[in-house]
Short mmCIF file of C-alpha atoms in Angstrom, two decimals:
data_model
loop_
_atom_site.label_atom_id
_atom_site.label_comp_id
_atom_site.label_asym_id
_atom_site.label_seq_id
_atom_site.Cartn_x
_atom_site.Cartn_y
_atom_site.Cartn_z
CA MET A 1 48.01 91.45 203.60
CA LYS A 2 45.97 90.91 206.64
CA ARG A 3 47.46 89.53 209.78
CA PRO A 4 47.62 85.89 210.57
CA ILE A 5 44.10 84.63 211.34
CA ARG A 6 43.70 83.24 214.95
CA LEU A 7 39.91 82.47 214.75
CA LEU A 8 38.59 82.69 211.19
CA ALA A 9 34.62 83.06 211.28
CA PRO A 10 32.75 80.68 209.08
CA LEU A 11 32.59 82.20 205.45
CA ALA A 12 29.08 83.39 204.79
CA LEU A 13 27.30 86.25 203.21
CA LEU A 14 26.52 88.48 206.04
CA VAL A 15 24.29 91.65 205.94
CA LEU A 16 25.14 95.23 206.68
CA THR A 17 24.62 96.13 210.30
CA ALA A 18 25.73 99.64 210.60
CA GLY A 19 25.70 102.84 208.86
CA CYS A 20 28.95 105.21 208.17
CA SER A 21 30.38 108.51 209.00
CA SER A 22 29.08 111.52 207.23
CA ALA A 23 32.53 113.05 206.72
CA PRO A 24 33.20 114.65 203.46
CA ASP A 25 34.67 112.20 201.07
CA SER A 26 37.46 113.95 199.27
CA GLY A 27 39.39 116.67 197.49
CA MET A 28 41.81 116.90 194.80
CA SER A 29 45.53 116.76 194.77
CA GLY A 30 47.44 117.21 191.42
CA GLY A 31 44.55 116.42 189.24
CA ARG A 32 43.75 113.15 191.17
CA TRP A 33 41.52 112.24 193.90
CA GLN A 34 42.48 113.07 197.65
CA PRO A 35 40.43 111.40 200.36
CA ARG A 36 40.33 113.37 203.49
CA PRO A 37 40.69 112.15 207.22
CA GLY A 38 37.33 110.78 208.52
CA VAL A 39 35.75 109.74 205.26
CA ALA A 40 33.90 106.37 205.79
CA TRP A 41 34.55 103.44 203.56
CA GLN A 42 33.77 99.69 202.55
CA TRP A 43 36.05 97.17 201.90
CA GLN A 44 34.76 94.15 200.15
CA LEU A 45 37.03 91.49 198.55
CA SER A 46 34.81 88.58 198.64
CA GLY A 47 31.41 87.61 197.24
CA ARG A 48 29.45 89.81 194.94
CA VAL A 49 29.84 93.61 195.60
CA ASP A 50 26.95 95.00 197.26
CA THR A 51 26.93 98.52 195.88
CA SER A 52 23.97 99.77 198.20
CA VAL A 53 26.32 100.19 201.24
CA ASP A 54 26.12 103.87 202.43
CA ALA A 55 29.68 104.50 202.21
CA PRO A 56 31.33 107.18 199.86
CA VAL A 57 34.54 105.13 199.40
CA TYR A 58 34.58 101.52 197.97
CA ASP A 59 37.84 99.29 198.08
CA ILE A 60 37.29 96.40 195.77
CA ASP A 61 39.48 93.55 193.99
CA GLY A 62 40.92 94.98 190.80
CA PHE A 63 41.07 91.58 189.03
CA ASP A 64 37.82 90.13 190.16
CA GLN A 65 35.44 93.11 189.68
CA PRO A 66 34.53 94.39 185.99
CA LYS A 67 34.52 97.77 184.75
CA ALA A 68 30.64 97.63 185.13
CA THR A 69 30.86 97.64 189.01
CA VAL A 70 33.24 100.70 188.99
CA ALA A 71 30.84 102.34 186.90
CA THR A 72 27.73 101.63 188.96
CA LEU A 73 29.55 102.66 192.05
CA HIS A 74 30.55 105.79 190.53
CA GLY A 75 26.82 106.33 189.27
CA LYS A 76 26.17 106.39 193.10
CA GLY A 77 28.70 108.96 193.77
CA ARG A 78 31.28 106.60 195.25
CA LYS A 79 35.01 106.81 194.96
CA VAL A 80 36.52 103.28 194.03
CA ILE A 81 39.80 101.87 195.06
CA CYS A 82 41.54 99.00 193.10
CA TYR A 83 42.87 96.27 195.47
CA LEU A 84 46.18 94.63 193.95
CA SER A 85 48.81 92.72 195.76
CA THR A 86 52.23 94.26 194.51
CA GLY A 87 54.44 92.52 197.16
CA ALA A 88 53.57 89.09 197.03
CA TRP A 89 52.70 86.64 194.12
CA GLU A 90 49.23 84.87 194.09
CA ASP A 91 49.06 81.75 192.08
CA TRP A 92 45.36 82.27 190.97
CA ARG A 93 45.80 85.54 189.20
CA PRO A 94 45.50 85.47 185.49
CA ASP A 95 48.97 87.01 185.00
CA ALA A 96 50.73 84.43 187.49
CA ARG A 97 52.64 82.60 184.89
CA LYS A 98 54.29 86.01 183.92
CA PHE A 99 56.37 85.96 187.19
CA PRO A 100 59.78 84.20 186.83
CA LYS A 101 60.26 81.69 189.65
CA SER A 102 63.45 83.54 190.45
CA VAL A 103 61.49 86.67 192.00
CA LEU A 104 59.14 84.18 194.14
CA GLY A 105 60.18 83.73 197.62
CA ARG A 106 58.77 82.01 200.68
CA GLY A 107 55.16 81.92 201.43
CA ASN A 108 53.50 84.80 203.27
CA GLY A 109 51.05 82.67 205.49
CA TRP A 110 48.27 82.81 202.93
CA LYS A 111 47.41 79.76 200.65
CA GLY A 112 48.74 80.28 197.14
CA GLU A 113 50.77 83.46 198.03
CA ARG A 114 54.51 84.02 198.03
CA TRP A 115 56.66 87.09 198.67
CA LEU A 116 58.42 88.64 195.86
CA ASP A 117 61.93 89.94 195.46
CA ILE A 118 61.33 93.65 195.28
CA ARG A 119 64.81 94.36 194.48
CA ARG A 120 64.18 93.00 191.00
CA THR A 121 62.20 96.09 189.62
CA ASP A 122 63.55 95.24 186.14
CA VAL A 123 60.98 92.30 186.31
CA LEU A 124 58.42 93.75 188.55
CA GLU A 125 58.05 97.29 187.14
CA PRO A 126 56.33 96.07 183.77
CA LEU A 127 54.33 93.61 185.52
CA MET A 128 53.08 95.99 187.94
CA ALA A 129 52.52 98.60 185.38
CA ALA A 130 50.03 96.40 183.41
CA ARG A 131 48.06 95.84 186.61
CA PHE A 132 47.83 99.54 187.07
CA ASP A 133 46.64 100.00 183.61
CA MET A 134 44.09 97.32 184.18
CA CYS A 135 42.81 99.45 187.11
CA ARG A 136 42.87 102.63 184.94
CA LYS A 137 40.96 101.19 182.13
CA LYS A 138 38.19 99.92 184.56
CA GLY A 139 37.64 103.53 185.84
CA PHE A 140 39.33 103.13 189.26
CA ASP A 141 40.08 106.39 191.33
CA ALA A 142 42.99 104.91 193.35
CA VAL A 143 44.98 101.60 194.06
CA GLU A 144 45.49 99.76 197.42
CA PRO A 145 48.78 97.87 196.88
CA ASP A 146 49.20 95.30 199.40
CA ASN A 147 52.09 93.50 200.99
CA MET A 148 54.19 96.62 201.00
CA ASP A 149 56.30 95.53 203.95
CA GLY A 150 58.09 92.31 202.94
CA TYR A 151 61.29 93.72 204.28
CA LYS A 152 59.89 93.21 207.81
CA ASN A 153 58.95 89.54 207.13
CA THR A 154 60.71 86.21 206.36
CA THR A 155 60.55 86.49 202.50
CA GLY A 156 63.44 84.16 201.37
CA PHE A 157 65.36 87.48 200.09
CA PRO A 158 67.69 89.67 202.22
CA LEU A 159 65.34 92.78 201.70
CA LYS A 160 66.62 96.05 203.58
CA ALA A 161 64.47 99.01 204.46
CA ALA A 162 66.00 100.86 201.44
CA ASP A 163 64.85 98.20 199.15
CA GLN A 164 61.31 98.63 200.39
CA LEU A 165 61.50 102.32 200.13
CA ARG A 166 62.72 102.33 196.70
CA TYR A 167 59.93 99.75 195.63
CA ASN A 168 57.12 101.55 197.51
CA ARG A 169 57.96 104.82 195.80
CA LEU A 170 57.99 102.87 192.29
CA ILE A 171 54.47 101.71 193.07
CA ALA A 172 53.25 105.19 194.18
CA LYS A 173 54.74 106.62 190.90
CA LEU A 174 53.09 103.98 188.84
CA ALA A 175 49.83 104.93 190.42
CA HIS A 176 50.34 108.65 189.93
CA GLU A 177 51.47 108.46 186.30
CA ARG A 178 48.08 106.92 185.59
CA GLY A 179 46.14 109.68 187.30
CA MET A 180 45.19 107.55 190.23
CA ALA A 181 45.59 107.97 194.05
CA VAL A 182 47.57 105.43 195.84
CA GLY A 183 47.61 104.17 199.60
CA LEU A 184 50.30 102.86 201.75
CA LYS A 185 49.39 99.59 203.21
CA ASN A 186 50.68 99.14 206.89
CA ASP A 187 54.33 99.60 206.72
CA LEU A 188 54.12 101.58 209.90
CA ASP A 189 57.90 102.31 210.42
CA GLN A 190 58.43 103.81 207.07
CA ILE A 191 55.56 106.22 207.16
CA PRO A 192 57.61 109.34 208.04
CA GLN A 193 59.69 108.75 204.77
CA LEU A 194 56.61 107.64 202.63
CA VAL A 195 53.76 110.09 203.67
CA GLY A 196 54.64 112.54 200.97
CA ASP A 197 54.56 109.80 198.45
CA PHE A 198 51.23 108.42 198.95
CA ASP A 199 47.76 109.72 199.25
CA PHE A 200 46.12 107.79 201.92
CA ALA A 201 46.99 104.95 204.20
CA VAL A 202 45.33 101.57 204.75
CA ASN A 203 45.85 99.86 208.08
CA GLU A 204 44.69 96.53 209.69
CA GLN A 205 44.67 96.02 213.37
CA CYS A 206 46.40 99.04 214.64
CA ALA A 207 44.38 99.29 217.67
CA GLN A 208 44.79 95.63 218.61
CA TYR A 209 48.64 96.11 218.38
CA GLY A 210 48.84 99.60 219.82
CA GLU A 211 50.05 101.11 216.61
CA CYS A 212 47.40 103.53 215.51
CA ALA A 213 49.39 106.63 216.60
CA ALA A 214 51.91 105.78 214.18
CA GLU A 215 49.32 106.87 211.37
CA LYS A 216 49.31 110.43 212.43
CA PRO A 217 51.57 111.87 209.86
CA PHE A 218 48.98 111.08 207.23
CA ILE A 219 46.11 112.93 209.14
CA THR A 220 48.43 115.72 209.93
CA ALA A 221 48.96 115.81 206.10
CA GLY A 222 45.16 116.00 205.52
CA LYS A 223 45.18 112.33 204.05
CA ALA A 224 42.76 109.69 205.06
CA VAL A 225 43.74 106.50 207.11
CA PHE A 226 41.28 103.50 206.17
CA HIS A 227 41.46 101.29 209.23
CA VAL A 228 40.05 97.91 210.13
CA GLU A 229 39.87 95.76 213.13
CA TYR A 230 38.89 92.15 213.04
CA GLU A 231 39.03 90.87 216.56
CA LEU A 232 38.31 93.88 218.89
CA PRO A 233 34.64 95.10 219.51
CA THR A 234 33.79 98.68 218.24
CA SER A 235 33.81 99.58 221.93
CA ARG A 236 37.32 99.04 222.27
CA PHE A 237 38.84 101.10 219.28
CA CYS A 238 36.13 103.55 217.84
CA ALA A 239 36.64 106.43 220.78
CA GLN A 240 40.36 106.34 219.76
CA SER A 241 39.49 106.29 216.11
CA ARG A 242 37.34 109.24 216.23
CA ARG A 243 40.13 111.12 218.19
CA LEU A 244 42.78 110.37 215.83
CA LYS A 245 40.22 111.14 212.75
CA LEU A 246 40.78 107.46 211.33
CA SER A 247 38.27 105.99 208.92
CA SER A 248 37.61 102.85 211.12
CA MET A 249 35.37 99.82 211.02
CA LEU A 250 34.98 96.35 212.11
CA LYS A 251 35.02 93.51 209.51
CA LYS A 252 35.16 89.77 209.27
CA TYR A 253 38.44 88.16 208.06
CA GLU A 254 36.78 87.22 204.89
CA LEU A 255 36.08 90.95 204.06
CA GLY A 256 32.65 90.51 202.61
CA VAL A 257 29.67 92.75 202.74
CA TRP A 258 29.42 93.10 206.62
CA ARG A 259 30.96 96.04 208.36
CA ARG A 260 30.22 97.86 211.41
CA ALA A 261 31.51 101.47 211.16
CA CYS A 262 32.79 103.74 213.97
#
């Protein structure tokens, strides 16, 4: 889940303006992909995916993008991450009606989205397993599960830190059982407990909020931290990102093609 928008740029198809790091892209861990610190990436969740961006890792929407797009990226030597929301319900997804009203909480600040009662793993596990099956069948190498920090938000449910740890570990297990890597999205406070369960991290705006040092356990473990800023110029965060070995870039809030990598 992205931070609340303060000033949203007009939605438009923008062109690529910068290249990317030439850091080595990956290794293998337990038979699955293991992205290494410093590997460059592209994150595109809106518009037609531009497969020509010079980045060894792509993160794209699991529902919206077909198997053919994943295959095209693989043909170009890219690794591909499947973006899914696992902690919030989205009313436009094809499986939205399968979620009972009892697990739908308050809105999370984004139109059509509501927090999920992550304590109800009896309901959510088969739904998420089906989504992960979709990612696997499309050929994705990894999953980016979003909205992984509900317990820190006003969800409408009395979620505790222990509930979040249990659910996040379940999500990691579902990905690993299908041979895919999985990333921890934000959820900075639980990184020390979860770094061993996840293969990489995804972070939004840690530089703006002075939080990037919290990602060090992933880097120390030899695992990539895919990081974006929306409101800071690259001159304000790239030097720190290079010191910390983060995979950082500047993006627009709509997460289209445009990127400016460190």
